[in-house]
mmCIF file of C-alpha atoms in Angstrom:
data_model
loop_
_atom_site.group_PDB
_atom_site.id
_atom_site.type_symbol
_atom_site.label_atom_id
_atom_site.label_comp_id
_atom_site.label_asym_id
_atom_site.label_seq_id
_atom_site.Cartn_x
_atom_site.Cartn_y
_atom_site.Cartn_z
ATOM 1 C CA ARG Z 1 -3.952 185.022 139.633
ATOM 2 C CA PRO Z 2 -3.340 188.334 139.340
ATOM 3 C CA SER Z 3 -2.792 189.424 135.862
ATOM 4 C CA SER Z 4 -2.119 192.740 133.710
ATOM 5 C CA ARG Z 5 -3.878 191.349 130.686
ATOM 6 C CA ALA Z 6 -7.134 190.888 132.340
ATOM 7 C CA GLU Z 7 -7.053 194.262 134.619
ATOM 8 C CA ALA Z 8 -6.155 196.056 131.400
ATOM 9 C CA ALA Z 9 -8.850 194.271 129.669
ATOM 10 C CA LEU Z 10 -11.132 194.994 131.925
ATOM 11 C CA ALA Z 11 -9.931 199.167 132.399
ATOM 12 C CA LYS Z 12 -10.665 199.139 128.627
ATOM 13 C CA LEU Z 13 -13.948 198.090 128.757
ATOM 14 C CA LYS Z 14 -14.612 199.947 131.286
ATOM 15 C CA GLU Z 15 -13.729 203.436 129.458
ATOM 16 C CA LEU Z 16 -15.963 201.935 126.860
ATOM 17 C CA GLY Z 17 -19.075 201.650 129.197
ATOM 18 C CA ALA Z 18 -19.233 197.976 129.718
ATOM 19 C CA ASP Z 19 -20.273 197.159 133.451
ATOM 20 C CA VAL Z 20 -18.027 194.346 133.662
ATOM 21 C CA TYR Z 21 -16.493 193.421 137.168
ATOM 22 C CA HIS Z 22 -13.534 191.543 138.326
ATOM 23 C CA VAL Z 23 -13.921 188.437 140.764
ATOM 24 C CA ASP Z 24 -11.130 186.063 142.121
ATOM 25 C CA CYS Z 25 -11.685 182.804 141.988
ATOM 26 C CA ASP Z 26 -9.122 180.177 142.193
ATOM 27 C CA LEU Z 27 -9.974 176.741 140.713
ATOM 28 C CA MET Z 28 -7.510 174.893 143.426
ATOM 29 C CA SER Z 29 -9.698 175.796 145.943
ATOM 30 C CA LEU Z 30 -13.819 175.173 146.095
ATOM 31 C CA ALA Z 31 -13.400 177.007 149.113
ATOM 32 C CA SER Z 32 -12.574 179.674 146.124
ATOM 33 C CA VAL Z 33 -15.392 178.901 144.208
ATOM 34 C CA ARG Z 34 -17.672 179.547 146.900
ATOM 35 C CA ALA Z 35 -16.953 182.593 147.724
ATOM 36 C CA ALA Z 36 -16.756 184.068 143.587
ATOM 37 C CA ALA Z 37 -20.137 182.620 143.630
ATOM 38 C CA THR Z 38 -20.742 184.348 146.656
ATOM 39 C CA LYS Z 39 -19.812 187.732 145.067
ATOM 40 C CA VAL Z 40 -20.984 187.138 141.359
ATOM 41 C CA THR Z 41 -24.248 187.413 143.908
ATOM 42 C CA GLU Z 42 -23.898 189.744 145.226
ATOM 43 C CA ILE Z 43 -23.136 191.761 141.875
ATOM 44 C CA VAL Z 44 -25.609 190.466 140.058
ATOM 45 C CA GLY Z 45 -28.764 190.532 142.141
ATOM 46 C CA SER Z 46 -31.655 189.420 141.442
ATOM 47 C CA GLU Z 47 -31.086 190.359 138.123
ATOM 48 C CA GLY Z 48 -29.222 187.158 137.571
ATOM 49 C CA LEU Z 49 -26.882 186.231 134.620
ATOM 50 C CA ASP Z 50 -27.241 186.285 131.049
ATOM 51 C CA VAL Z 51 -23.831 184.570 130.183
ATOM 52 C CA LEU Z 52 -21.478 181.879 131.881
ATOM 53 C CA SER Z 53 -18.109 181.362 130.288
ATOM 54 C CA LEU Z 54 -16.382 178.157 131.550
ATOM 55 C CA ASN Z 55 -13.014 178.139 129.459
ATOM 56 C CA ALA Z 56 -10.046 177.747 132.133
ATOM 57 C CA GLY Z 57 -8.366 174.457 132.054
ATOM 58 C CA VAL Z 58 -5.315 172.671 132.410
ATOM 59 C CA MET Z 59 -3.613 170.003 131.201
ATOM 60 C CA ASN Z 60 0.052 167.873 131.311
ATOM 61 C CA MET Z 61 0.343 168.489 134.820
ATOM 62 C CA PRO Z 62 2.439 166.740 137.409
ATOM 63 C CA ASP Z 63 -0.101 164.844 139.660
ATOM 64 C CA VAL Z 64 -0.775 166.951 142.611
ATOM 65 C CA VAL Z 65 -3.906 166.947 145.145
ATOM 66 C CA THR Z 66 -5.521 170.033 145.944
ATOM 67 C CA GLU Z 67 -6.536 171.240 149.183
ATOM 68 C CA ASP Z 68 -9.971 169.885 148.812
ATOM 69 C CA GLY Z 69 -7.979 166.150 148.355
ATOM 70 C CA PHE Z 70 -8.933 166.311 144.609
ATOM 71 C CA ASP Z 71 -6.608 165.891 141.358
ATOM 72 C CA MET Z 72 -5.757 168.564 140.240
ATOM 73 C CA GLN Z 73 -6.473 168.634 136.738
ATOM 74 C CA MET Z 74 -10.064 167.328 137.591
ATOM 75 C CA GLN Z 75 -11.139 170.062 139.737
ATOM 76 C CA VAL Z 76 -9.712 172.862 137.885
ATOM 77 C CA ASN Z 77 -10.816 171.508 134.598
ATOM 78 C CA GLN Z 78 -14.506 169.773 136.227
ATOM 79 C CA LEU Z 79 -15.538 170.278 140.255
ATOM 80 C CA SER Z 80 -14.670 173.854 140.045
ATOM 81 C CA HIS Z 81 -16.896 174.275 137.629
ATOM 82 C CA PHE Z 82 -19.710 172.171 138.172
ATOM 83 C CA LEU Z 83 -19.713 173.950 141.717
ATOM 84 C CA LEU Z 84 -19.632 177.507 140.099
ATOM 85 C CA THR Z 85 -22.416 176.843 138.433
ATOM 86 C CA LYS Z 86 -24.427 174.971 140.324
ATOM 87 C CA LEU Z 87 -24.202 177.633 143.025
ATOM 88 C CA LEU Z 88 -25.663 180.215 140.905
#
């Protein structure tokens, strides 16, 4: 999701010389997770990733089904993280 704080942090890191990238990924959509994995793979190439931090999560949300047919909390907190890790 768009975040002015994230954009500011990314700009500051780049200003400091860090090699960082922004990749959109909506954990409510497995298609978005697949697209994000493809983008990350394009960016890192054969170098691979050194660190993958999966810290997004939700709780106490209404009982909502995602477009993929899963409970929102289960998909955001578990399934999308698992899929992203598997694809990378």
